[in-house]
PDB file of C-alpha atoms in Angstrom:
ATOM      1  CA  MET A   1     197.383 185.776 -66.411  1.00 77.00           C
ATOM      2  CA  LYS A   2     195.059 187.030 -63.717  1.00 93.00           C
ATOM      3  CA  LYS A   3     194.058 184.806 -60.839  1.00 97.00           C
ATOM      4  CA  ALA A   4     191.041 182.695 -61.783  1.00 98.00           C
ATOM      5  CA  LEU A   5     187.678 184.047 -60.713  1.00 98.00           C
ATOM      6  CA  VAL A   6     185.612 181.382 -58.977  1.00 98.00           C
ATOM      7  CA  VAL A   7     182.030 181.200 -60.245  1.00 98.00           C
ATOM      8  CA  SER A   8     179.611 178.774 -58.583  1.00 98.00           C
ATOM      9  CA  ILE A   9     176.367 177.775 -60.291  1.00 98.00           C
ATOM     10  CA  THR A  10     173.618 175.659 -58.772  1.00 98.00           C
ATOM     11  CA  GLY A  11     171.317 173.612 -60.976  1.00 97.00           C
ATOM     12  CA  ALA A  12     174.214 173.552 -63.428  1.00 97.00           C
ATOM     13  CA  ALA A  13     172.860 170.639 -65.482  1.00 97.00           C
ATOM     14  CA  GLY A  14     169.499 172.321 -66.010  1.00 95.00           C
ATOM     15  CA  GLN A  15     168.362 174.211 -69.081  1.00 94.00           C
ATOM     16  CA  ILE A  16     169.311 177.657 -67.790  1.00 95.00           C
ATOM     17  CA  GLY A  17     172.706 176.413 -66.664  1.00 96.00           C
ATOM     18  CA  TYR A  18     173.261 174.756 -70.042  1.00 96.00           C
ATOM     19  CA  SER A  19     172.711 178.111 -71.776  1.00 96.00           C
ATOM     20  CA  LEU A  20     174.649 180.072 -69.174  1.00 97.00           C
ATOM     21  CA  LEU A  21     177.865 178.105 -68.844  1.00 98.00           C
ATOM     22  CA  PRO A  22     179.487 178.529 -72.277  1.00 97.00           C
ATOM     23  CA  ARG A  23     178.948 182.277 -72.181  1.00 97.00           C
ATOM     24  CA  ILE A  24     180.672 182.520 -68.801  1.00 98.00           C
ATOM     25  CA  ALA A  25     183.506 180.207 -69.849  1.00 98.00           C
ATOM     26  CA  SER A  26     184.068 182.155 -73.082  1.00 97.00           C
ATOM     27  CA  GLY A  27     184.799 185.426 -71.270  1.00 97.00           C
ATOM     28  CA  GLN A  28     181.600 187.177 -72.282  1.00 95.00           C
ATOM     29  CA  VAL A  29     180.541 187.898 -68.704  1.00 96.00           C
ATOM     30  CA  PHE A  30     183.722 188.673 -66.777  1.00 97.00           C
ATOM     31  CA  GLY A  31     186.048 189.817 -69.519  1.00 95.00           C
ATOM     32  CA  ALA A  32     188.279 188.504 -72.284  1.00 96.00           C
ATOM     33  CA  ASP A  33     191.352 188.443 -70.001  1.00 96.00           C
ATOM     34  CA  GLN A  34     189.744 186.885 -66.912  1.00 97.00           C
ATOM     35  CA  PRO A  35     190.340 183.151 -66.284  1.00 98.00           C
ATOM     36  CA  ILE A  36     187.352 181.324 -64.782  1.00 98.00           C
ATOM     37  CA  ALA A  37     187.202 178.444 -62.313  1.00 98.00           C
ATOM     38  CA  LEU A  38     183.732 176.901 -62.471  1.00 98.00           C
ATOM     39  CA  ARG A  39     182.111 175.199 -59.491  1.00 98.00           C
ATOM     40  CA  LEU A  40     179.101 173.323 -60.881  1.00 98.00           C
ATOM     41  CA  ILE A  41     176.599 172.193 -58.269  1.00 98.00           C
ATOM     42  CA  GLU A  42     173.794 169.665 -58.734  1.00 98.00           C
ATOM     43  CA  ILE A  43     171.670 167.428 -56.577  1.00 96.00           C
ATOM     44  CA  GLU A  44     172.809 163.808 -56.574  1.00 96.00           C
ATOM     45  CA  PRO A  45     170.266 162.592 -59.202  1.00 95.00           C
ATOM     46  CA  GLY A  46     171.540 165.255 -61.595  1.00 96.00           C
ATOM     47  CA  MET A  47     175.223 164.346 -61.343  1.00 97.00           C
ATOM     48  CA  LYS A  48     175.260 162.028 -64.366  1.00 98.00           C
ATOM     49  CA  ALA A  49     173.796 164.747 -66.587  1.00 97.00           C
ATOM     50  CA  LEU A  50     176.263 167.217 -65.113  1.00 98.00           C
ATOM     51  CA  GLN A  51     179.153 164.999 -66.133  1.00 98.00           C
ATOM     52  CA  GLY A  52     177.908 165.288 -69.709  1.00 98.00           C
ATOM     53  CA  VAL A  53     177.841 169.081 -69.372  1.00 98.00           C
ATOM     54  CA  VAL A  54     181.428 169.000 -68.106  1.00 98.00           C
ATOM     55  CA  MET A  55     182.449 166.857 -71.080  1.00 98.00           C
ATOM     56  CA  GLU A  56     180.950 169.403 -73.466  1.00 98.00           C
ATOM     57  CA  LEU A  57     182.658 172.301 -71.724  1.00 98.00           C
ATOM     58  CA  ASN A  58     185.973 170.475 -72.010  1.00 98.00           C
ATOM     59  CA  ASP A  59     185.293 169.793 -75.683  1.00 98.00           C
ATOM     60  CA  CYS A  60     184.851 173.522 -76.289  1.00 98.00           C
ATOM     61  CA  ALA A  61     188.504 174.082 -75.233  1.00 98.00           C
ATOM     62  CA  PHE A  62     187.787 177.558 -73.853  1.00 98.00           C
ATOM     63  CA  PRO A  63     191.124 179.372 -73.377  1.00 98.00           C
ATOM     64  CA  LEU A  64     189.838 181.159 -70.260  1.00 98.00           C
ATOM     65  CA  LEU A  65     188.355 178.101 -68.542  1.00 98.00           C
ATOM     66  CA  ASP A  66     190.937 177.366 -65.866  1.00 98.00           C
ATOM     67  CA  SER A  67     189.180 174.491 -64.080  1.00 98.00           C
ATOM     68  CA  ILE A  68     185.840 172.762 -63.530  1.00 98.00           C
ATOM     69  CA  GLU A  69     184.619 171.197 -60.285  1.00 98.00           C
ATOM     70  CA  ALA A  70     181.378 169.201 -60.528  1.00 98.00           C
ATOM     71  CA  THR A  71     179.862 168.368 -57.165  1.00 98.00           C
ATOM     72  CA  SER A  72     176.740 167.786 -55.095  1.00 98.00           C
ATOM     73  CA  ASP A  73     178.556 168.978 -51.951  1.00 98.00           C
ATOM     74  CA  LEU A  74     177.665 172.594 -51.183  1.00 98.00           C
ATOM     75  CA  ASP A  75     180.856 173.189 -49.200  1.00 98.00           C
ATOM     76  CA  VAL A  76     182.941 172.111 -52.186  1.00 98.00           C
ATOM     77  CA  GLY A  77     180.747 173.994 -54.633  1.00 98.00           C
ATOM     78  CA  PHE A  78     180.982 177.314 -52.829  1.00 98.00           C
ATOM     79  CA  ASP A  79     184.620 177.011 -51.817  1.00 98.00           C
ATOM     80  CA  GLY A  80     186.259 180.369 -52.500  1.00 98.00           C
ATOM     81  CA  THR A  81     183.459 181.542 -54.743  1.00 98.00           C
ATOM     82  CA  ASN A  82     183.521 185.149 -55.941  1.00 98.00           C
ATOM     83  CA  TRP A  83     180.177 184.985 -57.743  1.00 98.00           C
ATOM     84  CA  ALA A  84     177.433 182.531 -56.826  1.00 98.00           C
ATOM     85  CA  LEU A  85     174.567 182.152 -59.307  1.00 98.00           C
ATOM     86  CA  LEU A  86     171.774 180.255 -57.576  1.00 98.00           C
ATOM     87  CA  VAL A  87     169.829 178.916 -60.534  1.00 97.00           C
ATOM     88  CA  GLY A  88     168.502 175.587 -59.269  1.00 93.00           C
ATOM     89  CA  SER A  89     165.130 175.376 -57.543  1.00 88.00           C
ATOM     90  CA  VAL A  90     162.124 173.053 -57.462  1.00 82.00           C
ATOM     91  CA  PRO A  91     159.530 174.178 -60.051  1.00 74.00           C
ATOM     92  CA  ARG A  92     155.914 174.620 -59.113  1.00 66.00           C
ATOM     93  CA  LYS A  93     153.867 171.563 -60.071  1.00 63.00           C
ATOM     94  CA  ALA A  94     150.159 171.096 -60.695  1.00 59.00           C
ATOM     95  CA  GLY A  95     148.184 171.231 -57.466  1.00 64.00           C
ATOM     96  CA  MET A  96     151.057 172.803 -55.533  1.00 63.00           C
ATOM     97  CA  GLU A  97     150.237 175.884 -53.509  1.00 67.00           C
ATOM     98  CA  ARG A  98     152.673 178.810 -53.483  1.00 70.00           C
ATOM     99  CA  LYS A  99     153.218 178.194 -49.764  1.00 75.00           C
ATOM    100  CA  ASP A 100     154.251 174.606 -50.525  1.00 78.00           C
ATOM    101  CA  LEU A 101     156.748 175.789 -53.131  1.00 80.00           C
ATOM    102  CA  LEU A 102     158.154 178.382 -50.758  1.00 87.00           C
ATOM    103  CA  GLY A 103     158.602 175.767 -48.044  1.00 83.00           C
ATOM    104  CA  ILE A 104     160.352 173.242 -50.296  1.00 87.00           C
ATOM    105  CA  ASN A 105     162.685 175.744 -51.909  1.00 89.00           C
ATOM    106  CA  GLY A 106     163.156 177.578 -48.643  1.00 90.00           C
ATOM    107  CA  GLN A 107     164.909 174.596 -47.109  1.00 91.00           C
ATOM    108  CA  ILE A 108     167.222 174.422 -50.133  1.00 94.00           C
ATOM    109  CA  PHE A 109     168.176 178.085 -49.839  1.00 96.00           C
ATOM    110  CA  VAL A 110     168.755 177.836 -46.099  1.00 96.00           C
ATOM    111  CA  GLY A 111     171.475 175.273 -46.802  1.00 96.00           C
ATOM    112  CA  GLN A 112     172.914 177.266 -49.677  1.00 98.00           C
ATOM    113  CA  GLY A 113     173.065 180.478 -47.662  1.00 98.00           C
ATOM    114  CA  GLN A 114     174.823 178.706 -44.810  1.00 98.00           C
ATOM    115  CA  ALA A 115     177.315 177.046 -47.174  1.00 98.00           C
ATOM    116  CA  ILE A 116     178.084 180.352 -48.894  1.00 98.00           C
ATOM    117  CA  GLU A 117     178.756 181.969 -45.529  1.00 98.00           C
ATOM    118  CA  ARG A 118     181.115 179.133 -44.510  1.00 98.00           C
ATOM    119  CA  ASN A 119     183.078 178.909 -47.738  1.00 98.00           C
ATOM    120  CA  ALA A 120     182.813 181.907 -50.070  1.00 98.00           C
ATOM    121  CA  ALA A 121     185.491 184.491 -50.750  1.00 98.00           C
ATOM    122  CA  ASP A 122     185.383 187.788 -48.864  1.00 97.00           C
ATOM    123  CA  ASP A 123     184.157 189.638 -51.953  1.00 97.00           C
ATOM    124  CA  VAL A 124     181.354 187.208 -52.868  1.00 98.00           C
ATOM    125  CA  ARG A 125     178.288 188.417 -54.767  1.00 98.00           C
ATOM    126  CA  VAL A 126     175.156 186.283 -55.009  1.00 98.00           C
ATOM    127  CA  LEU A 127     172.480 186.379 -57.727  1.00 98.00           C
ATOM    128  CA  VAL A 128     169.367 184.256 -57.165  1.00 98.00           C
ATOM    129  CA  VAL A 129     167.602 183.114 -60.324  1.00 97.00           C
ATOM    130  CA  GLY A 130     165.650 180.117 -59.008  1.00 93.00           C
ATOM    131  CA  ASN A 131     162.029 180.964 -58.258  1.00 89.00           C
ATOM    132  CA  PRO A 132     160.417 182.353 -56.225  1.00 92.00           C
ATOM    133  CA  CYS A 133     163.660 184.293 -56.458  1.00 95.00           C
ATOM    134  CA  ASN A 134     162.922 187.304 -54.221  1.00 97.00           C
ATOM    135  CA  THR A 135     162.017 185.216 -51.206  1.00 96.00           C
ATOM    136  CA  ASN A 136     164.609 182.537 -51.947  1.00 96.00           C
ATOM    137  CA  CYS A 137     167.185 185.332 -51.890  1.00 98.00           C
ATOM    138  CA  LEU A 138     165.785 186.634 -48.593  1.00 98.00           C
ATOM    139  CA  ILE A 139     166.082 183.154 -47.061  1.00 97.00           C
ATOM    140  CA  ALA A 140     169.654 182.590 -48.249  1.00 98.00           C
ATOM    141  CA  MET A 141     170.743 186.072 -47.167  1.00 98.00           C
ATOM    142  CA  SER A 142     169.139 185.670 -43.749  1.00 98.00           C
ATOM    143  CA  ASN A 143     171.082 182.443 -43.239  1.00 98.00           C
ATOM    144  CA  ALA A 144     174.406 184.082 -44.100  1.00 98.00           C
ATOM    145  CA  GLN A 145     174.321 187.085 -41.809  1.00 96.00           C
ATOM    146  CA  SER A 146     178.069 187.754 -41.850  1.00 97.00           C
ATOM    147  CA  ILE A 147     177.869 188.563 -45.570  1.00 98.00           C
ATOM    148  CA  PRO A 148     176.741 192.178 -46.136  1.00 98.00           C
ATOM    149  CA  SER A 149     173.206 192.516 -47.442  1.00 97.00           C
ATOM    150  CA  ASP A 150     174.362 194.626 -50.393  1.00 97.00           C
ATOM    151  CA  ARG A 151     175.999 191.526 -51.894  1.00 98.00           C
ATOM    152  CA  TRP A 152     172.657 189.764 -52.518  1.00 98.00           C
ATOM    153  CA  PHE A 153     170.446 190.113 -55.596  1.00 98.00           C
ATOM    154  CA  ALA A 154     167.408 188.447 -57.178  1.00 98.00           C
ATOM    155  CA  MET A 155     166.827 188.595 -60.906  1.00 98.00           C
ATOM    156  CA  THR A 156     164.161 190.826 -62.419  1.00 98.00           C
ATOM    157  CA  ARG A 157     166.148 191.714 -65.535  1.00 98.00           C
ATOM    158  CA  LEU A 158     164.200 189.117 -67.523  1.00 98.00           C
ATOM    159  CA  ASP A 159     160.989 190.999 -66.722  1.00 98.00           C
ATOM    160  CA  GLU A 160     162.644 194.271 -67.751  1.00 98.00           C
ATOM    161  CA  ASN A 161     163.728 192.760 -71.058  1.00 98.00           C
ATOM    162  CA  ARG A 162     160.264 191.364 -71.684  1.00 98.00           C
ATOM    163  CA  ALA A 163     158.694 194.755 -70.977  1.00 98.00           C
ATOM    164  CA  LYS A 164     161.136 196.593 -73.246  1.00 98.00           C
ATOM    165  CA  SER A 165     160.444 194.141 -76.054  1.00 98.00           C
ATOM    166  CA  ALA A 166     156.677 194.535 -75.685  1.00 98.00           C
ATOM    167  CA  LEU A 167     156.853 198.346 -75.730  1.00 98.00           C
ATOM    168  CA  ALA A 168     159.231 198.350 -78.695  1.00 98.00           C
ATOM    169  CA  GLU A 169     156.984 196.057 -80.701  1.00 98.00           C
ATOM    170  CA  LYS A 170     153.901 198.133 -79.959  1.00 98.00           C
ATOM    171  CA  ALA A 171     155.676 201.402 -80.803  1.00 98.00           C
ATOM    172  CA  GLY A 172     157.360 200.021 -83.927  1.00 98.00           C
ATOM    173  CA  VAL A 173     160.874 200.821 -82.691  1.00 98.00           C
ATOM    174  CA  HIS A 174     163.955 198.807 -81.797  1.00 98.00           C
ATOM    175  CA  ASN A 175     164.432 197.357 -78.303  1.00 97.00           C
ATOM    176  CA  ARG A 176     167.475 199.590 -77.799  1.00 97.00           C
ATOM    177  CA  ASP A 177     165.244 202.652 -78.144  1.00 98.00           C
ATOM    178  CA  VAL A 178     163.461 201.775 -74.879  1.00 98.00           C
ATOM    179  CA  THR A 179     165.269 202.963 -71.741  1.00 98.00           C
ATOM    180  CA  ASN A 180     164.546 203.669 -68.068  1.00 98.00           C
ATOM    181  CA  LEU A 181     162.208 200.691 -67.843  1.00 98.00           C
ATOM    182  CA  ALA A 182     162.070 199.594 -64.205  1.00 98.00           C
ATOM    183  CA  ILE A 183     160.451 196.539 -62.678  1.00 98.00           C
ATOM    184  CA  TRP A 184     159.055 197.230 -59.230  1.00 98.00           C
ATOM    185  CA  GLY A 185     158.248 194.606 -56.593  1.00 98.00           C
ATOM    186  CA  ASN A 186     158.243 190.839 -56.838  1.00 97.00           C
ATOM    187  CA  HIS A 187     159.282 188.572 -59.706  1.00 95.00           C
ATOM    188  CA  SER A 188     155.783 187.134 -59.937  1.00 92.00           C
ATOM    189  CA  SER A 189     152.409 187.795 -61.500  1.00 92.00           C
ATOM    190  CA  THR A 190     152.170 190.982 -59.387  1.00 96.00           C
ATOM    191  CA  LEU A 191     155.318 192.688 -60.743  1.00 97.00           C
ATOM    192  CA  TYR A 192     154.883 196.233 -62.020  1.00 98.00           C
ATOM    193  CA  PRO A 193     156.642 197.211 -65.277  1.00 98.00           C
ATOM    194  CA  ASP A 194     156.784 201.001 -64.968  1.00 98.00           C
ATOM    195  CA  PHE A 195     155.730 202.402 -68.333  1.00 98.00           C
ATOM    196  CA  GLU A 196     155.115 205.890 -66.941  1.00 98.00           C
ATOM    197  CA  ASN A 197     158.796 206.573 -66.271  1.00 98.00           C
ATOM    198  CA  ALA A 198     160.122 204.569 -69.206  1.00 98.00           C
ATOM    199  CA  LEU A 199     161.370 206.390 -72.294  1.00 98.00           C
ATOM    200  CA  ILE A 200     161.293 205.640 -76.007  1.00 98.00           C
ATOM    201  CA  LYS A 201     163.995 207.488 -77.923  1.00 98.00           C
ATOM    202  CA  GLY A 202     164.300 209.752 -74.898  1.00 98.00           C
ATOM    203  CA  GLU A 203     160.613 210.707 -74.930  1.00 98.00           C
ATOM    204  CA  PRO A 204     157.721 209.559 -72.695  1.00 98.00           C
ATOM    205  CA  VAL A 205     156.171 206.259 -73.773  1.00 98.00           C
ATOM    206  CA  SER A 206     152.803 207.992 -74.188  1.00 97.00           C
ATOM    207  CA  LYS A 207     154.160 209.960 -77.150  1.00 98.00           C
ATOM    208  CA  PHE A 208     154.580 206.703 -79.085  1.00 98.00           C
ATOM    209  CA  ILE A 209     151.824 204.644 -77.435  1.00 98.00           C
ATOM    210  CA  PRO A 210     148.871 206.902 -76.543  1.00 97.00           C
ATOM    211  CA  GLU A 211     146.535 204.000 -75.677  1.00 98.00           C
ATOM    212  CA  ARG A 212     146.538 204.258 -71.880  1.00 98.00           C
ATOM    213  CA  ALA A 213     144.109 201.348 -71.582  1.00 98.00           C
ATOM    214  CA  TRP A 214     146.585 199.051 -73.386  1.00 98.00           C
ATOM    215  CA  LEU A 215     149.467 200.159 -71.169  1.00 98.00           C
ATOM    216  CA  GLU A 216     147.486 199.632 -67.971  1.00 98.00           C
ATOM    217  CA  GLY A 217     145.947 196.383 -69.179  1.00 98.00           C
ATOM    218  CA  ASP A 218     147.346 194.130 -71.883  1.00 98.00           C
ATOM    219  CA  PHE A 219     150.915 195.416 -71.588  1.00 98.00           C
ATOM    220  CA  ILE A 220     151.248 194.747 -67.868  1.00 98.00           C
ATOM    221  CA  LYS A 221     149.423 191.448 -68.124  1.00 97.00           C
ATOM    222  CA  SER A 222     151.638 190.265 -70.996  1.00 97.00           C
ATOM    223  CA  VAL A 223     154.807 190.939 -68.984  1.00 97.00           C
ATOM    224  CA  GLN A 224     153.413 189.358 -65.836  1.00 94.00           C
ATOM    225  CA  GLN A 225     152.285 186.232 -67.677  1.00 92.00           C
ATOM    226  CA  ARG A 226     155.047 185.896 -70.258  1.00 93.00           C
ATOM    227  CA  GLY A 227     156.646 182.946 -68.480  1.00 87.00           C
ATOM    228  CA  ALA A 228     153.376 181.020 -68.507  1.00 85.00           C
ATOM    229  CA  ALA A 229     152.892 181.832 -72.198  1.00 89.00           C
ATOM    230  CA  ILE A 230     156.328 180.402 -73.013  1.00 89.00           C
ATOM    231  CA  ILE A 231     155.578 177.216 -71.063  1.00 84.00           C
ATOM    232  CA  ALA A 232     152.306 176.861 -72.978  1.00 86.00           C
ATOM    233  CA  ALA A 233     154.102 177.333 -76.313  1.00 90.00           C
ATOM    234  CA  ARG A 234     157.194 175.160 -75.882  1.00 88.00           C
ATOM    235  CA  GLY A 235     156.210 172.888 -73.011  1.00 85.00           C
ATOM    236  CA  LEU A 236     159.185 174.090 -70.990  1.00 82.00           C
ATOM    237  CA  SER A 237     159.965 177.171 -68.948  1.00 84.00           C
ATOM    238  CA  SER A 238     162.158 180.048 -70.120  1.00 88.00           C
ATOM    239  CA  ALA A 239     165.801 179.016 -70.317  1.00 92.00           C
ATOM    240  CA  LYS A 240     167.744 180.908 -72.970  1.00 94.00           C
ATOM    241  CA  SER A 241     166.141 184.254 -72.089  1.00 96.00           C
ATOM    242  CA  ALA A 242     166.599 183.613 -68.363  1.00 96.00           C
ATOM    243  CA  ALA A 243     170.277 182.782 -68.860  1.00 97.00           C
ATOM    244  CA  HIS A 244     170.717 185.911 -70.969  1.00 98.00           C
ATOM    245  CA  ALA A 245     169.071 188.049 -68.283  1.00 98.00           C
ATOM    246  CA  ALA A 246     171.321 186.554 -65.603  1.00 98.00           C
ATOM    247  CA  ILE A 247     174.362 187.422 -67.713  1.00 98.00           C
ATOM    248  CA  GLU A 248     173.113 190.961 -68.277  1.00 98.00           C
ATOM    249  CA  THR A 249     172.462 191.373 -64.550  1.00 98.00           C
ATOM    250  CA  VAL A 250     176.049 190.449 -63.673  1.00 98.00           C
ATOM    251  CA  GLN A 251     177.435 192.588 -66.491  1.00 98.00           C
ATOM    252  CA  THR A 252     175.366 195.561 -65.360  1.00 97.00           C
ATOM    253  CA  LEU A 253     176.405 195.216 -61.721  1.00 98.00           C
ATOM    254  CA  ARG A 254     180.046 195.168 -62.844  1.00 97.00           C
ATOM    255  CA  ALA A 255     179.708 198.258 -65.076  1.00 97.00           C
ATOM    256  CA  VAL A 256     179.012 201.916 -64.363  1.00 98.00           C
ATOM    257  CA  THR A 257     175.370 202.663 -65.167  1.00 97.00           C
ATOM    258  CA  PRO A 258     174.913 205.704 -67.449  1.00 94.00           C
ATOM    259  CA  ALA A 259     173.625 208.642 -65.403  1.00 92.00           C
ATOM    260  CA  GLU A 260     170.545 209.021 -67.581  1.00 94.00           C
ATOM    261  CA  ASP A 261     169.411 205.370 -67.340  1.00 97.00           C
ATOM    262  CA  TRP A 262     168.749 202.665 -64.769  1.00 98.00           C
ATOM    263  CA  HIS A 263     168.259 198.921 -64.634  1.00 98.00           C
ATOM    264  CA  SER A 264     166.127 196.460 -62.679  1.00 98.00           C
ATOM    265  CA  VAL A 265     167.330 194.109 -59.981  1.00 98.00           C
ATOM    266  CA  ALA A 266     165.822 192.995 -56.687  1.00 98.00           C
ATOM    267  CA  LEU A 267     167.963 193.809 -53.674  1.00 98.00           C
ATOM    268  CA  ALA A 268     167.660 194.319 -49.930  1.00 98.00           C
ATOM    269  CA  SER A 269     165.522 197.397 -49.356  1.00 98.00           C
ATOM    270  CA  ASP A 270     167.063 200.266 -47.424  1.00 98.00           C
ATOM    271  CA  GLY A 271     163.612 201.622 -46.620  1.00 98.00           C
ATOM    272  CA  SER A 272     163.241 203.546 -49.881  1.00 98.00           C
ATOM    273  CA  TYR A 273     159.695 204.065 -51.189  1.00 98.00           C
ATOM    274  CA  GLY A 274     158.318 202.820 -47.857  1.00 98.00           C
ATOM    275  CA  VAL A 275     159.430 199.224 -48.417  1.00 98.00           C
ATOM    276  CA  GLU A 276     160.343 197.338 -45.253  1.00 98.00           C
ATOM    277  CA  LYS A 277     164.101 197.405 -44.694  1.00 98.00           C
ATOM    278  CA  GLY A 278     165.770 194.144 -45.701  1.00 98.00           C
ATOM    279  CA  LEU A 279     162.930 192.916 -47.916  1.00 98.00           C
ATOM    280  CA  ILE A 280     164.244 191.706 -51.296  1.00 98.00           C
ATOM    281  CA  CYS A 281     162.366 193.943 -53.703  1.00 98.00           C
ATOM    282  CA  SER A 282     162.948 195.108 -57.267  1.00 98.00           C
ATOM    283  CA  PHE A 283     163.622 198.793 -57.880  1.00 98.00           C
ATOM    284  CA  PRO A 284     165.231 200.970 -60.532  1.00 98.00           C
ATOM    285  CA  THR A 285     168.933 200.827 -59.666  1.00 98.00           C
ATOM    286  CA  ARG A 286     172.310 202.109 -60.755  1.00 98.00           C
ATOM    287  CA  SER A 287     175.733 200.579 -60.261  1.00 98.00           C
ATOM    288  CA  LYS A 288     179.139 202.166 -59.726  1.00 95.00           C
ATOM    289  CA  GLY A 289     180.737 199.173 -61.430  1.00 95.00           C
ATOM    290  CA  ASP A 290     181.884 197.495 -58.227  1.00 95.00           C
ATOM    291  CA  GLY A 291     179.372 194.653 -58.140  1.00 96.00           C
ATOM    292  CA  SER A 292     176.848 196.619 -56.105  1.00 96.00           C
ATOM    293  CA  ALA A 293     173.698 198.582 -56.883  1.00 98.00           C
ATOM    294  CA  SER A 294     171.924 201.546 -55.326  1.00 97.00           C
ATOM    295  CA  ILE A 295     168.236 202.378 -55.521  1.00 98.00           C
ATOM    296  CA  VAL A 296     167.368 205.369 -57.689  1.00 98.00           C
ATOM    297  CA  GLN A 297     165.595 207.929 -55.524  1.00 98.00           C
ATOM    298  CA  SER A 298     162.689 210.293 -56.169  1.00 97.00           C
ATOM    299  CA  VAL A 299     161.107 208.375 -59.034  1.00 98.00           C
ATOM    300  CA  ASP A 300     157.449 209.450 -59.213  1.00 98.00           C
ATOM    301  CA  LEU A 301     155.336 206.331 -59.598  1.00 98.00           C
ATOM    302  CA  GLY A 302     152.069 208.227 -59.900  1.00 97.00           C
ATOM    303  CA  ASP A 303     148.791 207.055 -58.380  1.00 98.00           C
ATOM    304  CA  PHE A 304     148.385 204.059 -60.680  1.00 98.00           C
ATOM    305  CA  GLY A 305     151.957 202.880 -60.225  1.00 98.00           C
ATOM    306  CA  LYS A 306     151.879 203.272 -56.462  1.00 98.00           C
ATOM    307  CA  VAL A 307     148.858 200.978 -56.214  1.00 98.00           C
ATOM    308  CA  LYS A 308     150.458 198.347 -58.442  1.00 98.00           C
ATOM    309  CA  PHE A 309     153.760 198.507 -56.568  1.00 98.00           C
ATOM    310  CA  GLN A 310     152.076 198.212 -53.189  1.00 98.00           C
ATOM    311  CA  GLN A 311     150.201 195.108 -54.349  1.00 98.00           C
ATOM    312  CA  SER A 312     153.517 193.471 -55.203  1.00 98.00           C
ATOM    313  CA  VAL A 313     155.172 194.559 -51.938  1.00 98.00           C
ATOM    314  CA  THR A 314     152.203 193.152 -50.022  1.00 98.00           C
ATOM    315  CA  GLU A 315     152.761 189.814 -51.745  1.00 97.00           C
ATOM    316  CA  LEU A 316     156.441 189.894 -50.744  1.00 97.00           C
ATOM    317  CA  LEU A 317     155.462 190.502 -47.115  1.00 98.00           C
ATOM    318  CA  GLU A 318     153.017 187.595 -47.312  1.00 96.00           C
ATOM    319  CA  GLU A 319     155.761 185.337 -48.671  1.00 95.00           C
ATOM    320  CA  LYS A 320     158.101 186.458 -45.904  1.00 96.00           C
ATOM    321  CA  ALA A 321     155.463 185.517 -43.322  1.00 95.00           C
ATOM    322  CA  MET A 322     155.078 182.079 -44.916  1.00 93.00           C
ATOM    323  CA  VAL A 323     158.789 181.313 -44.455  1.00 94.00           C
ATOM    324  CA  ALA A 324     159.236 183.062 -41.110  1.00 95.00           C
ATOM    325  CA  ASP A 325     160.502 179.846 -39.505  1.00 94.00           C
ATOM    326  CA  LEU A 326     163.415 179.793 -41.989  1.00 95.00           C
ATOM    327  CA  LEU A 327     164.566 183.343 -41.194  1.00 96.00           C
ATOM    328  CA  PRO A 328     166.912 183.552 -38.186  1.00 93.00           C
ATOM    329  CA  GLU A 329     166.371 186.517 -35.889  1.00 77.00           C
TER     330      GLU A 329
END
């Protein structure tokens, strides 16, 4: 048997964690021959619920599940971790300003970044799911400066999946027929789902969906506001789809991306497309299969796309300014 891979998950008793854990423990994410050691992290009030999650995992008798550690201690939770999935965060409540949310969650991600730096394995990769994920990722990364910036990611794969589904439905094709769909910018209501460079059955989207007004209007709005629509429908935020997108993000980072396609993930900018270096921003990316991603170059956003992307980048810069006191020099 291989040595167990240590996977740490924050907010492990939450809805996303509940959907995520069995798929990791079953071998779906890291391979059918890879033992897993889970480090499940919760805040103290969530520990009782987490014990129930642990009981269920044990009752599944997963052959690949080597061990489970349930803890509220970050140093224990990130001890030797190879992959850290930062799912837990405080949700935005009625009357709460975005700045308030950034401040509350910012403090959480300062501590998590510092604990990851103290305890994680040398090859650690970090995926931030908890919102606002781009800036939470920036905060954690900035507080773990000995860990290379190319190890840090924030999830925009859910937005990509939502956009693919919307285009497929409109065009009357299957989701798998939609490729090269990139999310640019922030995981927020300013994100830009790039329909101009996306393909349907290898052809431009406009061949299947000629209504430019729909693409520029209802399509973008539906992707940007899909999370709110789900909350309105089920009374709870996205969980199953978010867990699935997290799994796909890790799978994609660990696989070689086909040369003719790309995928969406937010990562530390290298200055591409004029985005400030180090800002956690979503781009079209490709992976070599080593747990890293590189930004696809020379994608023509067009005039419309450039405006939309810049609006989202501006929001990211505003968020960075709001949490400046949490970002070490």
